[in-house]
mmCIF file of C-alpha atoms in Angstrom:
data_model
loop_
_atom_site.group_PDB
_atom_site.id
_atom_site.type_symbol
_atom_site.label_atom_id
_atom_site.label_comp_id
_atom_site.label_asym_id
_atom_site.label_seq_id
_atom_site.Cartn_x
_atom_site.Cartn_y
_atom_site.Cartn_z
ATOM 1 C CA MET P 1 5.037 -22.123 -98.980
ATOM 2 C CA SER P 2 6.913 -22.470 -95.707
ATOM 3 C CA THR P 3 7.241 -25.410 -93.364
ATOM 4 C CA PRO P 4 8.738 -25.896 -89.903
ATOM 5 C CA ARG P 5 12.021 -26.833 -91.560
ATOM 6 C CA ALA P 6 12.204 -24.971 -94.816
ATOM 7 C CA GLY P 7 11.124 -21.560 -93.587
ATOM 8 C CA GLY P 8 13.177 -18.375 -93.271
ATOM 9 C CA ALA P 9 16.844 -18.270 -92.363
ATOM 10 C CA GLU P 10 16.687 -16.115 -89.236
ATOM 11 C CA PRO P 11 19.154 -18.086 -87.069
ATOM 12 C CA PRO P 12 22.580 -18.973 -88.488
ATOM 13 C CA ALA P 13 22.590 -22.434 -89.998
ATOM 14 C CA PRO P 14 24.604 -24.922 -87.921
ATOM 15 C CA LEU P 15 27.118 -25.623 -90.683
ATOM 16 C CA ALA P 16 27.386 -22.043 -91.948
ATOM 17 C CA GLY P 17 31.002 -21.244 -92.774
ATOM 18 C CA LEU P 18 31.816 -24.821 -93.756
ATOM 19 C CA ARG P 19 32.971 -25.148 -97.373
ATOM 20 C CA VAL P 20 32.548 -28.483 -99.160
ATOM 21 C CA LEU P 21 33.827 -29.438 -102.610
ATOM 22 C CA ASP P 22 31.637 -32.169 -104.093
ATOM 23 C CA LEU P 23 33.692 -33.959 -106.755
ATOM 24 C CA ALA P 24 31.570 -37.114 -106.623
ATOM 25 C CA THR P 25 29.029 -38.411 -109.127
ATOM 26 C CA LEU P 26 25.786 -40.349 -108.968
ATOM 27 C CA PHE P 27 24.548 -40.937 -105.474
ATOM 28 C CA ALA P 28 26.489 -41.907 -102.344
ATOM 29 C CA GLY P 29 29.047 -39.087 -102.291
ATOM 30 C CA PRO P 30 26.678 -36.415 -103.619
ATOM 31 C CA ILE P 31 24.014 -37.399 -101.049
ATOM 32 C CA ALA P 32 26.545 -36.783 -98.289
ATOM 33 C CA ALA P 33 27.300 -33.340 -99.698
ATOM 34 C CA THR P 34 23.572 -32.616 -99.976
ATOM 35 C CA MET P 35 23.082 -33.469 -96.293
ATOM 36 C CA LEU P 36 25.825 -31.003 -95.362
ATOM 37 C CA GLY P 37 24.414 -28.324 -97.640
ATOM 38 C CA ASP P 38 20.958 -28.694 -96.152
ATOM 39 C CA PHE P 39 22.299 -27.442 -92.830
ATOM 40 C CA GLY P 40 24.187 -24.468 -94.141
ATOM 41 C CA ALA P 41 27.480 -25.697 -95.587
ATOM 42 C CA GLU P 42 28.558 -23.963 -98.772
ATOM 43 C CA VAL P 43 28.721 -26.831 -101.256
ATOM 44 C CA ILE P 44 30.463 -26.372 -104.591
ATOM 45 C CA LYS P 45 29.642 -29.134 -107.048
ATOM 46 C CA VAL P 46 32.568 -29.753 -109.402
ATOM 47 C CA GLU P 47 31.681 -31.526 -112.664
ATOM 48 C CA HIS P 48 33.592 -32.365 -115.805
ATOM 49 C CA PRO P 49 32.970 -29.760 -118.526
ATOM 50 C CA ALA P 50 31.845 -32.326 -121.107
ATOM 51 C CA LYS P 51 30.635 -35.154 -118.847
ATOM 52 C CA PRO P 52 28.327 -33.847 -116.128
ATOM 53 C CA ASP P 53 27.192 -35.968 -113.211
ATOM 54 C CA PRO P 54 25.161 -38.852 -114.738
ATOM 55 C CA ALA P 55 22.553 -38.263 -112.017
ATOM 56 C CA ARG P 56 21.356 -35.323 -114.112
ATOM 57 C CA GLY P 57 20.026 -37.837 -116.621
ATOM 58 C CA HIS P 58 18.673 -40.485 -114.265
ATOM 59 C CA GLY P 59 14.936 -41.039 -114.090
ATOM 60 C CA PRO P 60 12.124 -38.905 -115.479
ATOM 61 C CA ALA P 61 12.726 -35.403 -116.809
ATOM 62 C CA LYS P 62 10.488 -32.416 -117.478
ATOM 63 C CA ASN P 63 11.273 -30.107 -120.384
ATOM 64 C CA GLY P 64 14.658 -31.797 -120.621
ATOM 65 C CA VAL P 65 15.477 -31.067 -116.980
ATOM 66 C CA GLY P 66 16.297 -34.107 -114.850
ATOM 67 C CA LEU P 67 14.100 -34.169 -111.772
ATOM 68 C CA TRP P 68 16.338 -36.413 -109.645
ATOM 69 C CA TRP P 69 19.076 -33.807 -110.018
ATOM 70 C CA LYS P 70 16.786 -31.131 -108.583
ATOM 71 C CA LEU P 71 16.770 -33.107 -105.324
ATOM 72 C CA LEU P 72 20.384 -34.317 -105.350
ATOM 73 C CA GLY P 73 21.844 -30.985 -106.455
ATOM 74 C CA ARG P 74 19.934 -28.755 -104.063
ATOM 75 C CA ASN P 75 21.881 -26.161 -102.084
ATOM 76 C CA LYS P 76 24.926 -26.658 -104.332
ATOM 77 C CA ARG P 77 26.703 -24.146 -106.531
ATOM 78 C CA THR P 78 27.792 -25.831 -109.750
ATOM 79 C CA ILE P 79 31.090 -25.341 -111.549
ATOM 80 C CA THR P 80 32.956 -27.219 -114.270
ATOM 81 C CA LEU P 81 36.564 -28.290 -114.005
ATOM 82 C CA ASP P 82 38.595 -30.974 -115.801
ATOM 83 C CA LEU P 83 40.877 -32.211 -113.043
ATOM 84 C CA SER P 84 43.037 -34.192 -115.458
ATOM 85 C CA ARG P 85 44.323 -31.006 -117.084
ATOM 86 C CA PRO P 86 47.057 -28.864 -115.523
ATOM 87 C CA GLY P 87 44.787 -25.852 -115.249
ATOM 88 C CA GLY P 88 42.041 -27.914 -113.679
ATOM 89 C CA ARG P 89 44.480 -29.416 -111.190
ATOM 90 C CA SER P 90 45.921 -26.060 -110.142
ATOM 91 C CA THR P 91 42.458 -24.545 -109.808
ATOM 92 C CA LEU P 92 41.254 -27.382 -107.606
ATOM 93 C CA LEU P 93 44.290 -26.939 -105.360
ATOM 94 C CA ARG P 94 43.397 -23.254 -105.035
ATOM 95 C CA LEU P 95 39.846 -24.220 -104.121
ATOM 96 C CA ALA P 96 41.142 -26.804 -101.653
ATOM 97 C CA GLU P 97 43.155 -24.172 -99.804
ATOM 98 C CA GLY P 98 39.925 -22.600 -98.561
ATOM 99 C CA ALA P 99 37.829 -25.755 -98.254
ATOM 100 C CA ASP P 100 37.000 -27.792 -95.188
ATOM 101 C CA VAL P 101 35.827 -30.963 -96.928
ATOM 102 C CA ILE P 102 36.295 -32.671 -100.277
ATOM 103 C CA VAL P 103 33.971 -35.534 -101.210
ATOM 104 C CA GLU P 104 35.127 -37.730 -104.101
ATOM 105 C CA ASN P 105 34.272 -41.140 -105.500
ATOM 106 C CA PHE P 106 36.842 -41.767 -108.210
ATOM 107 C CA ARG P 107 38.327 -45.240 -108.393
ATOM 108 C CA PRO P 108 41.299 -45.580 -106.022
ATOM 109 C CA GLY P 109 44.426 -44.172 -107.634
ATOM 110 C CA THR P 110 42.641 -41.694 -109.901
ATOM 111 C CA LEU P 111 43.325 -38.573 -107.843
ATOM 112 C CA GLU P 112 46.870 -39.800 -107.328
ATOM 113 C CA ARG P 113 47.317 -40.130 -111.092
ATOM 114 C CA TRP P 114 46.376 -36.451 -111.399
ATOM 115 C CA ASP P 115 48.748 -35.502 -108.557
ATOM 116 C CA LEU P 116 45.738 -34.610 -106.431
ATOM 117 C CA GLY P 117 46.113 -37.281 -103.785
ATOM 118 C CA TRP P 118 46.167 -36.759 -100.030
ATOM 119 C CA PRO P 119 49.829 -35.625 -99.925
ATOM 120 C CA GLU P 120 49.151 -32.830 -102.410
ATOM 121 C CA LEU P 121 45.787 -31.799 -100.931
ATOM 122 C CA SER P 122 46.927 -31.836 -97.318
ATOM 123 C CA ALA P 123 50.058 -29.888 -98.274
ATOM 124 C CA VAL P 124 47.940 -26.921 -99.364
ATOM 125 C CA ASN P 125 45.455 -27.365 -96.508
ATOM 126 C CA PRO P 126 46.438 -29.495 -93.492
ATOM 127 C CA ARG P 127 42.962 -29.000 -91.976
ATOM 128 C CA LEU P 128 41.185 -30.558 -94.955
ATOM 129 C CA VAL P 129 38.926 -33.597 -94.567
ATOM 130 C CA LEU P 130 38.999 -35.793 -97.686
ATOM 131 C CA ALA P 131 36.021 -38.167 -97.871
ATOM 132 C CA ARG P 132 36.679 -40.987 -100.327
ATOM 133 C CA VAL P 133 33.498 -42.897 -101.150
ATOM 134 C CA THR P 134 33.964 -45.960 -103.342
ATOM 135 C CA GLY P 135 32.261 -49.265 -103.915
ATOM 136 C CA PHE P 136 34.882 -51.368 -102.149
ATOM 137 C CA GLY P 137 37.171 -48.994 -100.265
ATOM 138 C CA GLN P 138 40.693 -47.816 -100.968
ATOM 139 C CA TYR P 139 42.440 -51.196 -100.679
ATOM 140 C CA GLY P 140 41.781 -54.911 -100.954
ATOM 141 C CA PRO P 141 41.325 -57.267 -103.919
ATOM 142 C CA TYR P 142 38.179 -55.511 -105.209
ATOM 143 C CA ALA P 143 39.291 -51.911 -104.646
ATOM 144 C CA ARG P 144 39.793 -51.003 -108.302
ATOM 145 C CA ARG P 145 36.631 -52.639 -109.566
ATOM 146 C CA PRO P 146 33.705 -50.456 -110.694
ATOM 147 C CA GLY P 147 31.398 -50.266 -107.694
ATOM 148 C CA PHE P 148 27.724 -49.363 -107.508
ATOM 149 C CA GLY P 149 25.072 -49.643 -104.833
ATOM 150 C CA THR P 150 23.503 -52.628 -106.562
ATOM 151 C CA LEU P 151 26.669 -54.620 -105.976
ATOM 152 C CA ALA P 152 26.596 -53.676 -102.292
ATOM 153 C CA GLU P 153 22.984 -54.778 -102.013
ATOM 154 C CA ALA P 154 24.026 -58.123 -103.482
ATOM 155 C CA MET P 155 27.277 -58.633 -101.565
ATOM 156 C CA SER P 156 26.099 -57.476 -98.143
ATOM 157 C CA GLY P 157 23.442 -60.131 -97.689
ATOM 158 C CA PHE P 158 20.537 -57.744 -98.251
ATOM 159 C CA ALA P 159 19.321 -59.360 -101.482
ATOM 160 C CA ALA P 160 19.747 -62.851 -100.024
ATOM 161 C CA ILE P 161 17.172 -62.176 -97.298
ATOM 162 C CA THR P 162 14.772 -60.109 -99.429
ATOM 163 C CA GLY P 163 11.853 -61.724 -101.243
ATOM 164 C CA GLU P 164 9.690 -64.773 -100.776
ATOM 165 C CA PRO P 165 11.355 -68.075 -99.830
ATOM 166 C CA ASP P 166 10.633 -69.697 -103.192
ATOM 167 C CA THR P 167 11.509 -66.706 -105.402
ATOM 168 C CA PRO P 168 14.856 -65.277 -106.524
ATOM 169 C CA PRO P 169 16.710 -62.814 -104.285
ATOM 170 C CA MET P 170 15.319 -59.280 -104.611
ATOM 171 C CA LEU P 171 17.145 -56.029 -105.324
ATOM 172 C CA PRO P 172 15.519 -52.715 -104.335
ATOM 173 C CA PRO P 173 14.228 -50.540 -107.209
ATOM 174 C CA PHE P 174 16.070 -47.487 -105.884
ATOM 175 C CA GLY P 175 19.521 -46.565 -104.561
ATOM 176 C CA LEU P 176 19.252 -48.113 -101.109
ATOM 177 C CA ALA P 177 22.928 -48.905 -100.482
ATOM 178 C CA ASP P 178 24.008 -45.584 -101.992
ATOM 179 C CA SER P 179 21.619 -43.660 -99.774
ATOM 180 C CA ILE P 180 22.728 -45.466 -96.630
ATOM 181 C CA ALA P 181 26.358 -44.856 -97.607
ATOM 182 C CA GLY P 182 25.620 -41.176 -98.233
ATOM 183 C CA LEU P 183 24.169 -40.749 -94.762
ATOM 184 C CA ALA P 184 27.102 -42.662 -93.276
ATOM 185 C CA THR P 185 29.549 -40.443 -95.164
ATOM 186 C CA ALA P 186 27.931 -37.277 -93.818
ATOM 187 C CA TYR P 187 28.273 -38.720 -90.305
ATOM 188 C CA ALA P 188 31.897 -39.688 -90.976
ATOM 189 C CA VAL P 189 32.701 -36.199 -92.238
ATOM 190 C CA MET P 190 31.192 -34.581 -89.157
ATOM 191 C CA THR P 191 33.140 -37.007 -86.958
ATOM 192 C CA ALA P 192 36.385 -36.058 -88.717
ATOM 193 C CA LEU P 193 35.544 -32.368 -88.344
ATOM 194 C CA ALA P 194 34.900 -32.866 -84.631
ATOM 195 C CA ALA P 195 38.316 -34.519 -84.340
ATOM 196 C CA ARG P 196 39.846 -31.568 -86.181
ATOM 197 C CA GLU P 197 38.514 -29.272 -83.472
ATOM 198 C CA ARG P 198 40.745 -31.109 -80.993
ATOM 199 C CA THR P 199 43.796 -31.844 -83.128
ATOM 200 C CA GLY P 200 43.797 -29.014 -85.648
ATOM 201 C CA ALA P 201 44.475 -31.512 -88.438
ATOM 202 C CA GLY P 202 42.312 -32.973 -91.148
ATOM 203 C CA GLN P 203 42.298 -36.595 -92.240
ATOM 204 C CA VAL P 204 41.047 -39.058 -94.855
ATOM 205 C CA VAL P 205 37.648 -40.763 -94.602
ATOM 206 C CA ASP P 206 37.661 -44.124 -96.409
ATOM 207 C CA LEU P 207 34.076 -45.305 -96.854
ATOM 208 C CA ALA P 208 33.170 -48.407 -98.857
ATOM 209 C CA ILE P 209 29.553 -48.584 -100.028
ATOM 210 C CA ILE P 210 29.496 -52.322 -99.249
ATOM 211 C CA GLU P 211 29.899 -51.638 -95.517
ATOM 212 C CA PRO P 212 27.122 -49.339 -94.195
ATOM 213 C CA ILE P 213 24.352 -51.510 -95.624
ATOM 214 C CA LEU P 214 25.916 -54.531 -93.920
ATOM 215 C CA THR P 215 25.840 -52.607 -90.643
ATOM 216 C CA VAL P 216 22.123 -51.820 -90.888
ATOM 217 C CA LEU P 217 21.278 -55.456 -91.630
ATOM 218 C CA GLY P 218 21.749 -56.199 -87.943
ATOM 219 C CA PRO P 219 23.559 -59.033 -86.153
ATOM 220 C CA GLN P 220 23.805 -61.486 -89.050
ATOM 221 C CA PRO P 221 27.604 -61.885 -88.770
ATOM 222 C CA THR P 222 27.315 -62.445 -85.020
ATOM 223 C CA TRP P 223 24.510 -64.971 -85.474
ATOM 224 C CA TYR P 224 26.624 -66.853 -87.991
ATOM 225 C CA ASP P 225 29.766 -66.602 -85.880
ATOM 226 C CA GLN P 226 28.130 -67.895 -82.717
ATOM 227 C CA LEU P 227 25.449 -70.218 -84.064
ATOM 228 C CA GLY P 228 26.237 -70.941 -87.694
ATOM 229 C CA TYR P 229 22.832 -69.406 -88.425
ATOM 230 C CA VAL P 230 22.142 -68.006 -91.907
ATOM 231 C CA GLN P 231 19.043 -65.833 -92.125
ATOM 232 C CA PRO P 232 16.703 -67.090 -94.881
ATOM 233 C CA ARG P 233 14.267 -65.195 -97.106
ATOM 234 C CA THR P 234 10.912 -64.960 -95.354
ATOM 235 C CA GLY P 235 9.001 -62.468 -97.504
ATOM 236 C CA ASN P 236 7.110 -59.963 -95.360
ATOM 237 C CA ARG P 237 7.424 -62.187 -92.339
ATOM 238 C CA THR P 238 10.237 -62.193 -89.840
ATOM 239 C CA GLN P 239 11.569 -64.966 -87.653
ATOM 240 C CA ASN P 240 11.651 -62.591 -84.712
ATOM 241 C CA ASN P 241 7.917 -62.040 -84.179
ATOM 242 C CA ALA P 242 4.426 -62.445 -85.613
ATOM 243 C CA PRO P 243 1.965 -61.380 -86.809
ATOM 244 C CA ARG P 244 4.029 -59.198 -89.106
ATOM 245 C CA ASN P 245 2.864 -58.963 -92.690
ATOM 246 C CA THR P 246 0.877 -57.001 -95.237
ATOM 247 C CA TYR P 247 -2.844 -57.697 -95.388
ATOM 248 C CA ARG P 248 -5.497 -56.856 -97.979
ATOM 249 C CA THR P 249 -8.575 -54.971 -96.813
ATOM 250 C CA ALA P 250 -12.181 -55.390 -97.930
ATOM 251 C CA ASP P 251 -11.918 -52.389 -100.260
ATOM 252 C CA GLY P 252 -8.844 -53.748 -102.061
ATOM 253 C CA THR P 253 -6.139 -51.719 -100.332
ATOM 254 C CA TRP P 254 -3.287 -52.978 -98.176
ATOM 255 C CA VAL P 255 -2.063 -52.358 -94.646
ATOM 256 C CA ALA P 256 1.042 -53.434 -92.747
ATOM 257 C CA VAL P 257 0.924 -54.776 -89.195
ATOM 258 C CA SER P 258 3.849 -55.055 -86.792
ATOM 259 C CA THR P 259 3.902 -56.686 -83.372
ATOM 260 C CA SER P 260 7.494 -56.339 -82.224
ATOM 261 C CA ALA P 261 6.255 -55.777 -78.656
ATOM 262 C CA GLN P 262 4.465 -58.571 -76.806
ATOM 263 C CA SER P 263 1.765 -56.204 -75.540
ATOM 264 C CA VAL P 264 0.979 -55.051 -79.072
ATOM 265 C CA ALA P 265 0.707 -58.646 -80.287
ATOM 266 C CA GLU P 266 -1.794 -59.363 -77.523
ATOM 267 C CA ARG P 267 -3.865 -56.285 -78.377
ATOM 268 C CA VAL P 268 -3.959 -57.225 -82.072
ATOM 269 C CA LEU P 269 -5.249 -60.733 -81.413
ATOM 270 C CA ARG P 270 -7.905 -59.483 -79.025
ATOM 271 C CA LEU P 271 -8.926 -56.856 -81.566
ATOM 272 C CA VAL P 272 -9.450 -59.444 -84.300
ATOM 273 C CA GLY P 273 -11.506 -61.679 -82.023
ATOM 274 C CA ARG P 274 -8.951 -64.402 -81.309
ATOM 275 C CA PRO P 275 -8.079 -63.869 -77.616
ATOM 276 C CA GLU P 276 -7.639 -67.594 -77.067
ATOM 277 C CA LEU P 277 -4.417 -67.491 -79.073
ATOM 278 C CA VAL P 278 -2.892 -65.150 -76.515
ATOM 279 C CA ASP P 279 -3.136 -67.951 -73.954
ATOM 280 C CA GLU P 280 -1.201 -70.435 -76.083
ATOM 281 C CA PRO P 281 2.189 -71.352 -74.556
ATOM 282 C CA TRP P 282 4.024 -70.362 -77.735
ATOM 283 C CA PHE P 283 2.479 -66.895 -77.854
ATOM 284 C CA GLY P 284 4.661 -65.553 -75.045
ATOM 285 C CA THR P 285 7.783 -65.058 -77.171
ATOM 286 C CA GLY P 286 8.441 -63.443 -80.524
ATOM 287 C CA GLY P 287 10.112 -66.594 -81.804
ATOM 288 C CA GLY P 288 7.199 -68.714 -80.677
ATOM 289 C CA ARG P 289 4.732 -66.485 -82.468
ATOM 290 C CA ALA P 290 6.903 -66.493 -85.597
ATOM 291 C CA ALA P 291 6.826 -70.301 -85.599
ATOM 292 C CA HIS P 292 3.021 -70.089 -85.741
ATOM 293 C CA ALA P 293 2.820 -67.304 -88.316
ATOM 294 C CA ASP P 294 0.354 -69.225 -90.484
ATOM 295 C CA VAL P 295 -2.177 -69.341 -87.676
ATOM 296 C CA LEU P 296 -1.668 -65.692 -86.749
ATOM 297 C CA ASP P 297 -1.751 -64.466 -90.353
ATOM 298 C CA GLU P 298 -5.004 -66.318 -90.927
ATOM 299 C CA ALA P 299 -6.535 -64.713 -87.832
ATOM 300 C CA VAL P 300 -5.358 -61.194 -88.533
ATOM 301 C CA GLY P 301 -5.649 -61.354 -92.315
ATOM 302 C CA GLY P 302 -9.137 -62.833 -92.145
ATOM 303 C CA TRP P 303 -10.377 -60.027 -89.916
ATOM 304 C CA ILE P 304 -8.753 -57.290 -92.002
ATOM 305 C CA ALA P 305 -10.206 -58.781 -95.192
ATOM 306 C CA ARG P 306 -13.716 -58.178 -93.831
ATOM 307 C CA HIS P 307 -13.177 -54.480 -93.114
ATOM 308 C CA SER P 308 -12.371 -51.371 -95.135
ATOM 309 C CA ARG P 309 -8.999 -49.732 -94.762
ATOM 310 C CA ALA P 310 -10.518 -46.771 -92.915
ATOM 311 C CA ASP P 311 -12.203 -49.087 -90.432
ATOM 312 C CA VAL P 312 -9.052 -51.147 -89.960
ATOM 313 C CA LEU P 313 -6.924 -48.102 -89.258
ATOM 314 C CA ALA P 314 -9.495 -46.664 -86.872
ATOM 315 C CA ALA P 315 -9.891 -49.930 -84.968
ATOM 316 C CA PHE P 316 -6.154 -50.474 -84.646
ATOM 317 C CA GLU P 317 -5.627 -46.904 -83.459
ATOM 318 C CA LYS P 318 -8.349 -47.291 -80.833
ATOM 319 C CA ALA P 319 -6.765 -50.557 -79.676
ATOM 320 C CA GLU P 320 -3.282 -48.956 -79.610
ATOM 321 C CA ALA P 321 -2.029 -51.561 -82.046
ATOM 322 C CA ALA P 322 0.625 -50.841 -84.691
ATOM 323 C CA VAL P 323 -0.678 -50.529 -88.248
ATOM 324 C CA ALA P 324 0.049 -48.391 -91.296
ATOM 325 C CA PRO P 325 -1.468 -48.147 -94.754
ATOM 326 C CA ILE P 326 0.666 -49.271 -97.697
ATOM 327 C CA GLN P 327 1.075 -45.929 -99.449
ATOM 328 C CA ASP P 328 2.416 -44.954 -102.819
ATOM 329 C CA VAL P 329 3.826 -41.503 -103.496
ATOM 330 C CA ARG P 330 0.359 -40.093 -104.195
ATOM 331 C CA ASP P 331 -0.695 -41.027 -100.687
ATOM 332 C CA VAL P 332 2.541 -39.718 -99.200
ATOM 333 C CA MET P 333 1.972 -36.290 -100.714
ATOM 334 C CA ASP P 334 -1.405 -36.026 -98.967
ATOM 335 C CA ASP P 335 -0.627 -37.847 -95.723
ATOM 336 C CA PRO P 336 -1.575 -35.683 -92.706
ATOM 337 C CA GLN P 337 1.384 -36.832 -90.607
ATOM 338 C CA TYR P 338 3.911 -35.976 -93.286
ATOM 339 C CA ARG P 339 2.070 -32.684 -93.772
ATOM 340 C CA ALA P 340 2.297 -31.895 -90.058
ATOM 341 C CA LEU P 341 6.025 -32.618 -90.040
ATOM 342 C CA GLY P 342 6.647 -30.601 -93.196
ATOM 343 C CA THR P 343 8.270 -33.646 -94.776
ATOM 344 C CA ILE P 344 7.402 -32.496 -98.295
ATOM 345 C CA THR P 345 8.242 -28.886 -98.978
ATOM 346 C CA ALA P 346 7.729 -26.537 -101.913
ATOM 347 C CA LEU P 347 10.067 -24.031 -103.499
ATOM 348 C CA ASP P 348 10.259 -21.953 -106.652
ATOM 349 C CA ASP P 349 12.750 -23.153 -109.244
ATOM 350 C CA PRO P 350 13.947 -20.913 -112.099
ATOM 351 C CA GLU P 351 13.699 -23.769 -114.597
ATOM 352 C CA LEU P 352 10.538 -25.562 -113.481
ATOM 353 C CA GLY P 353 8.582 -23.098 -111.369
ATOM 354 C CA PRO P 354 6.812 -24.478 -108.266
ATOM 355 C CA LEU P 355 8.563 -27.672 -107.230
ATOM 356 C CA ARG P 356 7.963 -30.096 -104.365
ATOM 357 C CA MET P 357 10.508 -32.474 -102.851
ATOM 358 C CA GLN P 358 11.526 -34.080 -99.563
ATOM 359 C CA ASN P 359 12.527 -31.598 -96.896
ATOM 360 C CA VAL P 360 15.742 -31.650 -94.888
ATOM 361 C CA LEU P 361 16.281 -34.863 -92.985
ATOM 362 C CA PHE P 362 15.587 -33.770 -89.413
ATOM 363 C CA ARG P 363 14.415 -30.809 -87.366
ATOM 364 C CA LEU P 364 16.665 -28.739 -85.106
ATOM 365 C CA SER P 365 14.857 -26.518 -82.631
ATOM 366 C CA ALA P 366 17.332 -23.626 -82.648
ATOM 367 C CA THR P 367 19.297 -23.841 -85.909
ATOM 368 C CA PRO P 368 17.131 -25.557 -88.532
ATOM 369 C CA GLY P 369 18.269 -26.548 -91.969
ATOM 370 C CA ALA P 370 16.737 -25.196 -95.148
ATOM 371 C CA ILE P 371 16.495 -25.819 -98.879
ATOM 372 C CA ARG P 372 17.717 -22.596 -100.416
ATOM 373 C CA TRP P 373 17.483 -23.713 -104.034
ATOM 374 C CA ALA P 374 17.054 -26.876 -106.096
ATOM 375 C CA GLY P 375 19.718 -28.411 -108.332
ATOM 376 C CA ARG P 376 21.200 -25.821 -110.687
ATOM 377 C CA PRO P 377 22.228 -26.178 -114.342
ATOM 378 C CA HIS P 378 25.576 -27.686 -115.259
ATOM 379 C CA GLY P 379 28.342 -25.168 -114.609
ATOM 380 C CA ALA P 380 25.962 -22.346 -113.728
ATOM 381 C CA ASP P 381 28.274 -20.860 -111.084
ATOM 382 C CA THR P 382 31.677 -21.471 -112.643
ATOM 383 C CA ASP P 383 32.588 -17.863 -113.343
ATOM 384 C CA ALA P 384 31.166 -16.571 -110.064
ATOM 385 C CA VAL P 385 32.950 -19.137 -107.871
ATOM 386 C CA LEU P 386 36.297 -18.825 -109.630
ATOM 387 C CA THR P 387 36.123 -15.045 -109.682
ATOM 388 C CA GLU P 388 35.534 -15.120 -105.931
ATOM 389 C CA LEU P 389 38.615 -17.349 -105.748
ATOM 390 C CA GLY P 390 40.616 -14.532 -107.331
ATOM 391 C CA LEU P 391 40.884 -15.677 -110.928
ATOM 392 C CA THR P 392 40.934 -12.867 -113.468
ATOM 393 C CA PRO P 393 38.931 -12.817 -116.717
ATOM 394 C CA GLY P 394 42.168 -13.574 -118.530
ATOM 395 C CA GLU P 395 42.825 -16.627 -116.369
ATOM 396 C CA LEU P 396 39.279 -17.868 -116.919
ATOM 397 C CA ALA P 397 39.731 -17.450 -120.666
ATOM 398 C CA ALA P 398 43.021 -19.362 -120.552
ATOM 399 C CA LEU P 399 41.409 -22.220 -118.642
ATOM 400 C CA ARG P 400 38.623 -22.407 -121.198
ATOM 401 C CA ALA P 401 41.118 -22.410 -124.036
ATOM 402 C CA GLU P 402 42.912 -25.309 -122.343
ATOM 403 C CA GLY P 403 39.619 -27.206 -121.969
ATOM 404 C CA ALA P 404 39.892 -27.153 -118.182
ATOM 405 C CA LEU P 405 36.505 -25.394 -117.765
#
């Protein structure tokens, strides 16, 4: 089954020829490597021989095969290597000689303890980009603490503004901060590679998971700095405009309405039969409407409650007002817009057979990305990759005897 993005590989992929060593585990670092692999980079996933990436065991599995890994490990060749052993260290340095990027997320000081820090890596390859993805960055009072996305969601201010005003702060039930950090890391890597084109030299990327999520939260620090304003929890509402909420339809489903633009807000209120509200003095600004959210929610929610979801969506579309159904994954898989975009693609997996997952992140008109394969078994490509590196069967046997593979 082909899609506009996952189809054949006629044109060269935009990142073809780029070699990435993915030493990271769980989500932020590996997501960055996945993004690079989706657009043609050769990604070699390096895992400990006895302790594979814990992402392989996260979430539901089928026939003992972790399904999250199939997504996270796509387009990656998988090898095993114990970097703490002399043979593992020397083999990684040989791999680094021919690599463009290394992505790692060990606690600060770990690579240095194995004599695999930036001085050693850049000595064998001055053009290398080393992306270091950690919870708190490479320095500072928290740098050596264990860091996960959940902590970033808490520290950044995200949880503090999420949820209803009279309920506890809310954490997302998925890796939000990790995913944002993964995307940011991929961008940082490409920025460093662009700089290398001018300077000829690689460099270190220091990315703390606590930072990208703070960036996407908007101008909260500036608001506080200039006004002393601390954004509160407002549930589905926002203090920037209204009506903006989720509303239950007559047939028991839910829709979301947004009115960020003044013209859309006016069209919504006329659609629901309350044009007089448009003439209120407070209706002319987003903040004014937000201050009267109760009135607007009653008007919009009352109208939606009397109509089926299909009728609501049709009426809003005709009125050119912004609405979307609240969908779960079952709806997503059948949604005609996602289908048109090729957002969900299908491939054949040696372990699971036909397999569907999210497609590559964006479409390029001339050099599209592609999913060449889903996540592979632990260490499946060890011998092939290291043989290509020049290791002999005897050297492979010696590494295994040492416990380095």
